[in-house]
Coordinates of C-alpha atoms in Angstrom, one line a residue:
X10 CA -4.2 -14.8 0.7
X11 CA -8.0 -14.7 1.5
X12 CA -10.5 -15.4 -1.3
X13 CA -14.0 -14.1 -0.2
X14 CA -17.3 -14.3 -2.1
X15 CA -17.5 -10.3 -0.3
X16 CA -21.2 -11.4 -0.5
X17 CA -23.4 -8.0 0.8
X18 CA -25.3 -8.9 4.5
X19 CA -22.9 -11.5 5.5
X20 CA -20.3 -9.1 7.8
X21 CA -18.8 -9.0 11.4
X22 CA -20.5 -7.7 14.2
X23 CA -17.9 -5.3 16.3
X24 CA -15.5 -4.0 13.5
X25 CA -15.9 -2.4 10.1
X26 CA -17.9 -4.7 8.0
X27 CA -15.8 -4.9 5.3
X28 CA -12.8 -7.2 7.4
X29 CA -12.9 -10.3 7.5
X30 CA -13.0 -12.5 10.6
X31 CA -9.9 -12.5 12.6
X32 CA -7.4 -15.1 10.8
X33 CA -3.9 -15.8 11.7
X34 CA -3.4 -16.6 7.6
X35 CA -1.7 -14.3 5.1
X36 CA -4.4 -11.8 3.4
X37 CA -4.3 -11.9 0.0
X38 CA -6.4 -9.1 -2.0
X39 CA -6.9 -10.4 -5.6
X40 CA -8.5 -8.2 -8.7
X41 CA -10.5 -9.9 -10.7
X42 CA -3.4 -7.5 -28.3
X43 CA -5.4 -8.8 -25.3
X44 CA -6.9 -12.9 -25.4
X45 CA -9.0 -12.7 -22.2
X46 CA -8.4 -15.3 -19.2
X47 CA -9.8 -18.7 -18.8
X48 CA -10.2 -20.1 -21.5
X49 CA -13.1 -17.2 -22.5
X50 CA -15.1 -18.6 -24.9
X51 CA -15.4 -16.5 -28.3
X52 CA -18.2 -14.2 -28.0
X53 CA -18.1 -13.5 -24.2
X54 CA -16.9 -10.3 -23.1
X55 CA -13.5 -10.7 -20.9
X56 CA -13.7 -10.1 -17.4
X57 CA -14.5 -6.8 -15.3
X58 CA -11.8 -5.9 -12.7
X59 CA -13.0 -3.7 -9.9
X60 CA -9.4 -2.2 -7.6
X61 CA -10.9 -0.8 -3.9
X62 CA -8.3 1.5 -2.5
X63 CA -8.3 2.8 0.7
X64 CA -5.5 5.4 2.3
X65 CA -3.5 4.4 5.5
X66 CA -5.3 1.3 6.5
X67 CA -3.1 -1.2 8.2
X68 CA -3.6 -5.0 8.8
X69 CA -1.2 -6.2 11.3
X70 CA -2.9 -9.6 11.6
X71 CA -1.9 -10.5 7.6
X72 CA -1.9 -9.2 3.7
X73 CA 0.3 -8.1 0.7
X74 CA 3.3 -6.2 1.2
X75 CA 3.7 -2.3 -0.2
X76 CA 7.3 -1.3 -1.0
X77 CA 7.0 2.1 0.6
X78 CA 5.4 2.8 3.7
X79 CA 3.9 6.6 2.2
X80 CA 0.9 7.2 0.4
X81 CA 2.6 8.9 -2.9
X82 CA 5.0 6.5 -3.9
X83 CA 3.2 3.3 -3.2
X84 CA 0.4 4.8 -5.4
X85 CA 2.8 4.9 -7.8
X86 CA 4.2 1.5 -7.5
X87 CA 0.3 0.2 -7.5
X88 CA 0.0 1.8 -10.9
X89 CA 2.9 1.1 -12.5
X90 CA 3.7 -1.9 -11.2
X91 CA 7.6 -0.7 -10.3
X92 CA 9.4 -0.1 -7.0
X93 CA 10.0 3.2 -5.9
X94 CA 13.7 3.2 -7.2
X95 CA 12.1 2.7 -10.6
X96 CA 9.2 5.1 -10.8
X97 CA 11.2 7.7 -8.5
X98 CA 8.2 8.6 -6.5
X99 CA 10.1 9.5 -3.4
X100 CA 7.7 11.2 -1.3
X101 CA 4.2 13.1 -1.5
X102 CA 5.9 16.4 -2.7
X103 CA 6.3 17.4 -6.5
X104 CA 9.8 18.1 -5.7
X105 CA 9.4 14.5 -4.5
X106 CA 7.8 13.7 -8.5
X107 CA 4.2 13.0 -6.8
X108 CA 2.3 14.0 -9.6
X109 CA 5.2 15.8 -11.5
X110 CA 5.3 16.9 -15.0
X111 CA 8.5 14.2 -15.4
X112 CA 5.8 11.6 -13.9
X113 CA 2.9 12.7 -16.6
X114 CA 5.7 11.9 -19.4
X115 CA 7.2 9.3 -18.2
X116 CA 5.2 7.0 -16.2
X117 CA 1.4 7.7 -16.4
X118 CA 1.6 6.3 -20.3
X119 CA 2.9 3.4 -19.4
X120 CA 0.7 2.6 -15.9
X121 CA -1.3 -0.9 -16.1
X122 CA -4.7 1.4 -16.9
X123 CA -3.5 3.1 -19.8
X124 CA -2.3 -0.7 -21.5
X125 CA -5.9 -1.6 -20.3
X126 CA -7.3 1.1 -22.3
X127 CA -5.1 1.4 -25.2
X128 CA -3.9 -2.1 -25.7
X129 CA -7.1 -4.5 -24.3
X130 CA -9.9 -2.1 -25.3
X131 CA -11.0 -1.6 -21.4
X132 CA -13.4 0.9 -20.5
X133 CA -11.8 2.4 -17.1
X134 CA -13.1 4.3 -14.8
X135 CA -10.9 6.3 -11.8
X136 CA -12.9 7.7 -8.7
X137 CA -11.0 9.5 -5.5
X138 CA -7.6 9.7 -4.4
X139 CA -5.0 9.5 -7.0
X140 CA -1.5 11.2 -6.2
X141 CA -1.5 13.7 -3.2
X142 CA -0.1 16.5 -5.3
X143 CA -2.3 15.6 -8.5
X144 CA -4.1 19.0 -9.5
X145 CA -1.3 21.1 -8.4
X146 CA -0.6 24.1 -10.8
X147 CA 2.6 23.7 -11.1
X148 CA 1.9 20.2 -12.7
X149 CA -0.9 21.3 -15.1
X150 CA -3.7 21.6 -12.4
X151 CA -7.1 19.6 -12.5
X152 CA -7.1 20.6 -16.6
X153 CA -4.5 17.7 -16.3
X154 CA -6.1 14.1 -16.9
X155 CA -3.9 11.2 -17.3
X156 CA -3.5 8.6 -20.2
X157 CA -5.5 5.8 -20.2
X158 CA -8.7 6.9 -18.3
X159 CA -12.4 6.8 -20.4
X160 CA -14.0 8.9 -17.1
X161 CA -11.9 10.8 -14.6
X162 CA -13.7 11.9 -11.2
X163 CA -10.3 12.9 -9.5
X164 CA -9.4 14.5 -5.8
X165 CA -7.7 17.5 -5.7
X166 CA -4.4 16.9 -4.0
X167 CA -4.8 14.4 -0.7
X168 CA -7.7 13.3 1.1
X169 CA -10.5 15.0 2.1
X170 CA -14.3 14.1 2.9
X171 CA -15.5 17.5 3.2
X172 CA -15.1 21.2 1.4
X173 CA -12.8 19.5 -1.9
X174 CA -12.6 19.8 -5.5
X175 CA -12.9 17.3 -8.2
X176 CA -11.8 17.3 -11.4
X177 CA -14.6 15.8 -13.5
X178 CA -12.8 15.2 -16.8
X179 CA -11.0 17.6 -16.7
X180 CA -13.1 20.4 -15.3
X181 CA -13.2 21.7 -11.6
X182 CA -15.9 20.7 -9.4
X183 CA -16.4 22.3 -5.3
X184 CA -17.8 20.4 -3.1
X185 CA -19.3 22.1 0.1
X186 CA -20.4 20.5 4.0
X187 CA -23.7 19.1 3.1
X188 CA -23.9 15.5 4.1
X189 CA -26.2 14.6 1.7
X190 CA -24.2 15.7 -1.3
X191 CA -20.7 16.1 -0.4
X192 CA -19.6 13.2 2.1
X193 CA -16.4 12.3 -0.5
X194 CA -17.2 8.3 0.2
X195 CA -20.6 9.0 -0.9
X196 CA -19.8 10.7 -3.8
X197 CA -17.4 8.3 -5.3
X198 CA -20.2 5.6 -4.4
X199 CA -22.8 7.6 -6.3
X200 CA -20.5 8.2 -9.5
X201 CA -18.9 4.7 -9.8
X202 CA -23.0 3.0 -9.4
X203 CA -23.8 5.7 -12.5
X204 CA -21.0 4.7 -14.5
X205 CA -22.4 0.8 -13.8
X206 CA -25.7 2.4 -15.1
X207 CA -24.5 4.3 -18.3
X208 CA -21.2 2.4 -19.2
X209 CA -20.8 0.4 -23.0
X210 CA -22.6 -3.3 -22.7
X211 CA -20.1 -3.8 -25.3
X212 CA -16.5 -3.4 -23.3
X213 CA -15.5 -4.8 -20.3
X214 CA -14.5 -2.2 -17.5
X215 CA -12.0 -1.5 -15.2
X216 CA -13.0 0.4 -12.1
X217 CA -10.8 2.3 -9.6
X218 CA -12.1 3.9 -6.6
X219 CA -10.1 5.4 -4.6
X220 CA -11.5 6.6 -1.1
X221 CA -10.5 8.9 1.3
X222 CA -10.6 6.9 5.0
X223 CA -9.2 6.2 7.3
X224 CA -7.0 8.7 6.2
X225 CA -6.9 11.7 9.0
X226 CA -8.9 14.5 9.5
X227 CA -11.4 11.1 10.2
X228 CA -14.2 12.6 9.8
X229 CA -17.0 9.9 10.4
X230 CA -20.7 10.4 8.3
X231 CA -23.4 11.5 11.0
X232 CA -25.0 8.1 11.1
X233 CA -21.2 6.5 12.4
X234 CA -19.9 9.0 14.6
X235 CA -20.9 6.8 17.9
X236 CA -19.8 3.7 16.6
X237 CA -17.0 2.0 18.2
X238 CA -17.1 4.0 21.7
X239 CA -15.7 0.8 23.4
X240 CA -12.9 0.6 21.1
X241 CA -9.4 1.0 21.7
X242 CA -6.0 0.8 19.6
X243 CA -4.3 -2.8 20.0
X244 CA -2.3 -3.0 23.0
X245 CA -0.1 -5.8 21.4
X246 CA 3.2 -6.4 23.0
X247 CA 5.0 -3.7 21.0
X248 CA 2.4 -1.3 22.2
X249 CA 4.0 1.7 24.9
X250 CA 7.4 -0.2 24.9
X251 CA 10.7 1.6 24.3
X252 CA 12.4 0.6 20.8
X253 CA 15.7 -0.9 22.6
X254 CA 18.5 -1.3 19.9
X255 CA 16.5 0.1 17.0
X256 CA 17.0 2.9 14.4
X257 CA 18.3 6.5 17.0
X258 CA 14.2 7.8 15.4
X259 CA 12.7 4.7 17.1
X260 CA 14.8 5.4 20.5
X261 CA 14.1 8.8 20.7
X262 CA 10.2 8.1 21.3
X263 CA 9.5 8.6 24.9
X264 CA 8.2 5.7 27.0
X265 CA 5.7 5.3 28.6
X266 CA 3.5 7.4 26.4
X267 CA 2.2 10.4 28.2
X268 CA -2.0 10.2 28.9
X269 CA -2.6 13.0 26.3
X270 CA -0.7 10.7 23.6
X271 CA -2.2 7.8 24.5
X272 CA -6.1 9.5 24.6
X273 CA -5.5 11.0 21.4
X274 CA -4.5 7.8 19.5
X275 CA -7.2 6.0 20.8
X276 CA -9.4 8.3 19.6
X277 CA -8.1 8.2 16.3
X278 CA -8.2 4.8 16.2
X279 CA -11.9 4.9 16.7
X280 CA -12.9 7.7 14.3
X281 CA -11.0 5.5 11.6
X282 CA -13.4 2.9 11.8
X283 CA -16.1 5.1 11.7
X284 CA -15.0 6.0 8.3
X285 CA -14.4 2.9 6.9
X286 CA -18.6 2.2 7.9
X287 CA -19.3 4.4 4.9
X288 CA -16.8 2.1 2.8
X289 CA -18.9 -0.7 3.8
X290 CA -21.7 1.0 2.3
X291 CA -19.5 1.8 -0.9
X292 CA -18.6 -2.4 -1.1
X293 CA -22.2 -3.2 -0.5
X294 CA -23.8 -1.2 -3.3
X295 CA -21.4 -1.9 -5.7
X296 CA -21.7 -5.7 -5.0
X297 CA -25.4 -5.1 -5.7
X298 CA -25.9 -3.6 -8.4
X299 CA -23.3 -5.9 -10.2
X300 CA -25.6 -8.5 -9.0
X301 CA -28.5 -6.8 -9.8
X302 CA -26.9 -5.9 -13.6
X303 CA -25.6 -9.7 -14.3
X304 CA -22.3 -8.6 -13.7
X305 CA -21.0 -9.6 -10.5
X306 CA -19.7 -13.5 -12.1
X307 CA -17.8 -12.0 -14.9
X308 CA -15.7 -9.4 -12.5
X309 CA -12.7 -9.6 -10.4
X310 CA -13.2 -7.3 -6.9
X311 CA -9.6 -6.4 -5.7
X312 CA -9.6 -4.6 -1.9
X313 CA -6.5 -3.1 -0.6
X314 CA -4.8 0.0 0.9
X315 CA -1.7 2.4 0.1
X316 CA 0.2 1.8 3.2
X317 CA -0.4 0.5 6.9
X318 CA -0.3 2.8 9.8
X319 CA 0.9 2.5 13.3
X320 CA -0.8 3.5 17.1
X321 CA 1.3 3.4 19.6
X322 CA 3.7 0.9 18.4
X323 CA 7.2 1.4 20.1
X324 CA 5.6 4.8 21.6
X325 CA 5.3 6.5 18.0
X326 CA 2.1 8.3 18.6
X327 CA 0.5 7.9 14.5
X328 CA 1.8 7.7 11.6
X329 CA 3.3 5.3 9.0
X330 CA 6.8 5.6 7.4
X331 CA 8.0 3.4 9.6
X332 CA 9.7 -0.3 8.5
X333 CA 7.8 -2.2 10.4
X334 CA 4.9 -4.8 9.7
X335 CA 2.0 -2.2 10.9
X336 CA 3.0 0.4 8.4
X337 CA 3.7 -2.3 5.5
X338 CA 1.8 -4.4 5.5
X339 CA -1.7 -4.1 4.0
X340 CA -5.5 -5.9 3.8
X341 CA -5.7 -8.1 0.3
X342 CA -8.9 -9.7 0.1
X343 CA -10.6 -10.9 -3.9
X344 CA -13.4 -12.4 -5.0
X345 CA -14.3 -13.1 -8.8
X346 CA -15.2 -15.9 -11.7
X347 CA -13.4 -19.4 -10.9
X348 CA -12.1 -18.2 -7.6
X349 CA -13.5 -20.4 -4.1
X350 CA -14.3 -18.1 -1.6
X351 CA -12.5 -18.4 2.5
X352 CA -9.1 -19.3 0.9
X353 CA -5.8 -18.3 2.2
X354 CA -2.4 -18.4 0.9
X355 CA 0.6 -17.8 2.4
X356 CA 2.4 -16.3 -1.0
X357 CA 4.6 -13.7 -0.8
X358 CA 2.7 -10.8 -2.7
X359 CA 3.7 -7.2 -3.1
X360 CA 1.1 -4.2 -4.3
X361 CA 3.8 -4.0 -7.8
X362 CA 1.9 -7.6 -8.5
X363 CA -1.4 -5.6 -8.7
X364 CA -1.0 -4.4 -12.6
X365 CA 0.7 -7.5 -13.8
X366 CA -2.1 -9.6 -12.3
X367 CA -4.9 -7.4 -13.8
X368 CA -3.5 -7.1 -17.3
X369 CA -2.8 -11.1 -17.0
X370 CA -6.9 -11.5 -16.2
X371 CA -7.2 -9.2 -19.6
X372 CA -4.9 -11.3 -21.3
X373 CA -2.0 -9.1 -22.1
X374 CA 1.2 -10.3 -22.6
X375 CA 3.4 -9.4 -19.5
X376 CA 6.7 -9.7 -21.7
X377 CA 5.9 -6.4 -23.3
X378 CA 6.0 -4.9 -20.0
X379 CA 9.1 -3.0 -17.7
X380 CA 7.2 -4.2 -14.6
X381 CA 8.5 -5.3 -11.7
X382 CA 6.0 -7.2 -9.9
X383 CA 4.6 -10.4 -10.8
X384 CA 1.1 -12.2 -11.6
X385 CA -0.3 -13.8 -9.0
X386 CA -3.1 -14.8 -11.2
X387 CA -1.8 -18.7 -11.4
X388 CA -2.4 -18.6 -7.6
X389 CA -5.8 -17.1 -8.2
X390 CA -6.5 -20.5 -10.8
X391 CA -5.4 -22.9 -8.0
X392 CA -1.7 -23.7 -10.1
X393 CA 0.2 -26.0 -8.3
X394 CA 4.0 -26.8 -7.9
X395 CA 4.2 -22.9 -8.5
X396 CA 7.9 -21.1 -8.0
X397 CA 7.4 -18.1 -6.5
X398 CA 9.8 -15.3 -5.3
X399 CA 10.5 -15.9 -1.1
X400 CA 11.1 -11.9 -0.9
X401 CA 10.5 -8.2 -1.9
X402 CA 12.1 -5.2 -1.7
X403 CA 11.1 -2.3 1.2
X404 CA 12.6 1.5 0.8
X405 CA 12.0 4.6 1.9
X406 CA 13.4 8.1 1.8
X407 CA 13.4 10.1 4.6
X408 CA 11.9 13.3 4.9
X409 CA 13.0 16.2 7.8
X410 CA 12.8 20.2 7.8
X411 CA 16.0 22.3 7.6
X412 CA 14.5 24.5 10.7
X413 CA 14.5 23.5 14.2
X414 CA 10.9 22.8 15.3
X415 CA 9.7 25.8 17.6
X416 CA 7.4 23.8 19.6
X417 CA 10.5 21.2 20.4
X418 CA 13.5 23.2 20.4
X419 CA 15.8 20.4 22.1
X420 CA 15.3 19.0 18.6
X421 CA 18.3 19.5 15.7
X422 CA 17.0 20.2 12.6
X423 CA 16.3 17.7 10.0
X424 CA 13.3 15.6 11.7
X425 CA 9.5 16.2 10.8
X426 CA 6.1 15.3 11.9
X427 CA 6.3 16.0 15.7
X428 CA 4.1 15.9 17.9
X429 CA 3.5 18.3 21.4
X430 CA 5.9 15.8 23.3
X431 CA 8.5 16.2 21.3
X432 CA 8.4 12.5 19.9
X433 CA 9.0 12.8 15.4
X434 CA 7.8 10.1 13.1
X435 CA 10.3 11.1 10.5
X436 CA 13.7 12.7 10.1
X437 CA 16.1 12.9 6.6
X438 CA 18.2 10.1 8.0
X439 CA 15.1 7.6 8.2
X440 CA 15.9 6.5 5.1
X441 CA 16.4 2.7 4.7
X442 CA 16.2 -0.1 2.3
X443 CA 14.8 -4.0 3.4
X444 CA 14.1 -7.4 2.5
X445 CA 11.2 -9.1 3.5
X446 CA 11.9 -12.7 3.4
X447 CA 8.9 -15.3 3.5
X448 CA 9.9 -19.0 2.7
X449 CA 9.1 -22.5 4.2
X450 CA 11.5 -22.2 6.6
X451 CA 12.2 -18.8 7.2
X452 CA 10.2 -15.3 7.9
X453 CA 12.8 -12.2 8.2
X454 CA 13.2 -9.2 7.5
X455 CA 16.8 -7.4 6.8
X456 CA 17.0 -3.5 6.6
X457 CA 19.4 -1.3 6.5
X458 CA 19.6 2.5 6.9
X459 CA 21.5 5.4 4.9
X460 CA 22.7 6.7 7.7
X461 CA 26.4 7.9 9.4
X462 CA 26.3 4.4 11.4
X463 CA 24.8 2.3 8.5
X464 CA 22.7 0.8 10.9
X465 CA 21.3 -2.8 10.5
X466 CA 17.9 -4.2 11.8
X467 CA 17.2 -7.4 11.2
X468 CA 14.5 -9.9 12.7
X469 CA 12.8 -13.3 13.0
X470 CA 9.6 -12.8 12.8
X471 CA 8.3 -16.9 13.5
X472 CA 10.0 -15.9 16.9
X473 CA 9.0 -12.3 16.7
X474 CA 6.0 -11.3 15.2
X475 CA 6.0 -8.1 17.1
X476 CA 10.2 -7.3 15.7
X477 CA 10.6 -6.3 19.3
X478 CA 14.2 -7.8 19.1
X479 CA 16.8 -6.5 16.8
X480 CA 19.2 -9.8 16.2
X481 CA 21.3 -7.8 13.7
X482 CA 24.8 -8.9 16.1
X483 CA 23.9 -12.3 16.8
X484 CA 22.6 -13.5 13.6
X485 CA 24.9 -16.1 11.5
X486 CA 27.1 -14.0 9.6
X487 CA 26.6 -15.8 6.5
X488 CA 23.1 -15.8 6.6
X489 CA 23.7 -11.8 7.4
X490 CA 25.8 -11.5 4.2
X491 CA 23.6 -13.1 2.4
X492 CA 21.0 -11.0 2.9
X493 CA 23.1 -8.0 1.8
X494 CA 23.7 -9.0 -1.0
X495 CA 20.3 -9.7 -1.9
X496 CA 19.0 -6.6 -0.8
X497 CA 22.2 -4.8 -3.0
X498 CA 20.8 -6.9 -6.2
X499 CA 16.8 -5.7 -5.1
X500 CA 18.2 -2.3 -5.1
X501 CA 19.6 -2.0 -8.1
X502 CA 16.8 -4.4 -10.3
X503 CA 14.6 -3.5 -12.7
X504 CA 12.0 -5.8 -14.6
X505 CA 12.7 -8.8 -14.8
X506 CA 15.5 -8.8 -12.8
X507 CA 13.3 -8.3 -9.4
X508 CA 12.0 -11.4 -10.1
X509 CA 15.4 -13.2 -9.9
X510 CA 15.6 -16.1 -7.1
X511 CA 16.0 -15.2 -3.9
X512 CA 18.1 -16.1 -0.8
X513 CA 15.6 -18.9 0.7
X514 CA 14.6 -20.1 -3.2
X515 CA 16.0 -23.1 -3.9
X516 CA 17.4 -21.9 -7.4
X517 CA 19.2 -19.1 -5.3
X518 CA 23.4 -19.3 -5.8
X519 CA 25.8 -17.1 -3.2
X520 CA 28.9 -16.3 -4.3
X521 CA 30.3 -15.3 -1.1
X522 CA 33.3 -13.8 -2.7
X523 CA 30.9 -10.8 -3.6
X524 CA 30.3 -10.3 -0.5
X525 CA 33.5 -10.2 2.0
X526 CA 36.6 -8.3 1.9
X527 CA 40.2 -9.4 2.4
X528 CA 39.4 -8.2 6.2
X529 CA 36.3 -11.1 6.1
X530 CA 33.9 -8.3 7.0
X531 CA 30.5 -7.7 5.4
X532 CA 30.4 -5.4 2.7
X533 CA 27.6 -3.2 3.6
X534 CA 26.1 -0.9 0.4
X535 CA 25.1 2.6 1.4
X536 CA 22.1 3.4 -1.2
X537 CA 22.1 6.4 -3.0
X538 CA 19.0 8.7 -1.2
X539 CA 18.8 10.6 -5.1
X540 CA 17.4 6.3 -6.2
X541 CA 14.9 5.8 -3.7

């Protein structure tokens, strides 16, 4: 976890602003009837909470965990606190329930900002992105605004920075080309510095903006578009390697890369952090004015993405969806009231902790709650001798097309995003369930994939940082069965129950006689694709 004072004119020189200096620690993004937090004396307003979203920004060197490596469903998982076998986001279609009318009734009136609003009398304030099929017709269009939001300033469908719509409580709003008025990361800048402006004195306020980079088409505001022109994608050792005894989707990558693959992920590279300039600008603005308003040391700043993203890893051109580190893990970085800044810790955080955290800071009572995560706030407040989970849960359903691409016809159907060379990010049978395991003694991870050979990947990531070696047949069997098990409990938890010890917690007890048959093998669960 890093704690930053995200003062404004203190940033890098050679990345986007906004990251912090290279670390080898853990990242940790922190957010800032309802009692407030701190010991709030009577008479002061509880604190502000500010969440800063970006879409498809990976941090490989550290940061919180998402439990689904696609921007729909760990949206979801952000708002309601739940893994995706819980909210049943699936994927970013509404046949997927990505903004669905089952999602509206079900989930949206029980997300962490509606209890803010309702329950903790919070102003709140949403800006950007929200779900990449939000404004669809079929799920009540941009008419449609969610429980639990005072001012709604809402992207149609996924992310854009040009030619877009907003719905602006409720009411459609076009956006055109001209820089000056339409450059999305602008806008939401602009609308979330008026809401500072024109917002209750009387309330406190919780703030969501939700920008479009580095999402793809990258499209870089005039001023940015030279930046970086010395920059390339990481060539860390999985870079341009084959994936040897991984998932058949890994294998089928072709290595090395060709030149054409290779130009046009570097290029990408560099045009995403020519967007994320303008988020700098967003940060620094914001900072300001709270400063300038009085605000800024009664408000909790929370920075974080949906999902990482990966280029060039194990030859996959771009994309995320992928079980490895680069697509899930995520940047964390908080400041706010009672917090030291350039802190790390090493905690084992997952974006489902976001809500609980937040509505712990407004001082609601987490029991009354279905959520799944946990508050991280006693971290935040320097707790000591703290138990704390040593995993989370990872899943993903895959998603392929019934036709066989025309541009790759060597293909079988039921594989999706390909690329010219034939190499796809995602096919229906890349559907898998894992473990992340962090303790003092152990980092792992343990997946396993709904597939015809039920195929296990499992690595050591103290040893292997870059999970270039799969040591799913070599691995202590017991230590293997034991992390099927646990994943089989993960799997099938809700609430409370995903907070339950872990393998590597102390408190943990195996009962080995759930786990082999009279034949001593493993008992491996194949998870139902209609729960993920």
């Amino acid at each position: 976890m890093l704690l930053l004072p995200l003062a404004p004119g203190r940033f890098r020189q050679g990345s986007p602003r906004h990251l912090p200096s290279c670390s080898p620690a853990l990242l940790l993004l922190v957010l800032g009837g309802c009692l407030g937090v701190f010991g709030v004396a009577a008479g002061t307003r509880r604190p502000n909470v500010v969440l800063l979203l970006t879409d498809d920004q990976d941090e490989v060197l550290g940061g919180m965990y998402v439990p689904s490596a696609l921007c729909c469903p760990s949206r979801a998982s952000i708002l309601t606190g739940k893994y995706p076998h819980n909210h049943h986001v699936v994927n970013n279609t509404l046949e997927g329930n990505c903004s669905s009318k089952s999602w509206q009734k079900i989930q949206e009136p029980n997300t962490f900002p509606a209890i803010l609003r309702s329950m903790c009398g919070y102003q709140t304030f949403f800006a950007g992105k929200y779900l990449n099929e939000y404004g669809a017709p079929d799920a009540g269009g941009l008419e449609h605004v969610p429980l639990g939001w005072s001012y709604w300033y809402a992207l149609e469908k996924n992310s854009k920075y040009y030619n877009y719509t907003l719905s602006i409580n409720g009411k459609a709003r076009k956006h055109g080309e001209n820089y000056s008025v339409d450059y999305l990361t602008d806008v939401l800048a602009n609308v979330s510095l008026d809401f500072l402006d024109y917002k209750s004195n009387f309330e406190p306020f919780f703030m969501m903006i939700a920008t479009p980079a580095p999402h793809s088409p990258w499209t870089a505001a005039p001023q940015y578009q030279k930046a970086f022109q010395n920059v390339f994608a990481p060539r860390n050792k999985n870079f341009n390697i084959h994936g040897t005894n991984k998932h058949w989707l890994i294998r089928q990558a072709k290595t090395p890369m060709t030149n054409s693959s290779i130009q046009f992920l570097d290029n990408a590279f560099r045009k995403r952090w020519q967007t994320l300039l303008s988020v700098d600008d967003l940060v620094e603005k914001l900072v300001k004015r709270l400063e300038f308003t009085g605000e800024l040391n009664n408000t909790y700043i929370f920075y974080t993405s949906d999902n990482g993203y990966h280029t060039g890893q194990f030859s996959l051109p771009i994309d995320k969806r992928q079980l490895y580190e680069f697509d899930i893990k995520v940047p964390l970085l908080v400041r706010g009231p009672g917090i030291k800044p350039n802190q790390t810790s090493k905690m084992l955080v997952a974006n489902i902790d976001l809500g609980p955290t937040i509505l712990d800071i407004a001082g609601y009572d987490l029991n009354k709650t279905q959520m799944d995560g946990m508050s991280f706030l006693p971290i935040l407040r320097g707790a000591s001798n703290l138990t704390w989970r040593s995993d989370v849960l990872v899943e993903y359903q895959g998603e392929g097309r019934n036709v066989t691409d025309p541009t790759c016809p060597s293909l079988s159907p039921g594989v999706s995003q390909c690329f010219p060379d034939c190499v796809c990010e995602d096919a229906y049978n890349n559907t898998y369930a894992c473990v992340r395991t962090m303790s003092a003694l152990w980092n792992l991870q343990y997946c396993e994939f709904d597939d015809q050979e039920v195929f296990v990947e499992v690595y050591n990531l103290t040893a292997d940082p870059d999970q270039i070696t799969n040591i799913a047949k070599s691995i202590d069997p017991e230590l293997l069965g034991k992390m099927n098990y646990r994943l089989m409990m993960l799997q099938s938890c809700s609430g409370p129950t995903c907070r339950t010890p872990g393998v590597f917690d102390p408190r943990y007890r195996f009962d080995p006689r759930l786990m082999f048959s009279n034949r001593g093998s493993v008992r491996t669960r194949r998870f139902s694709k209609h729960l993920l």
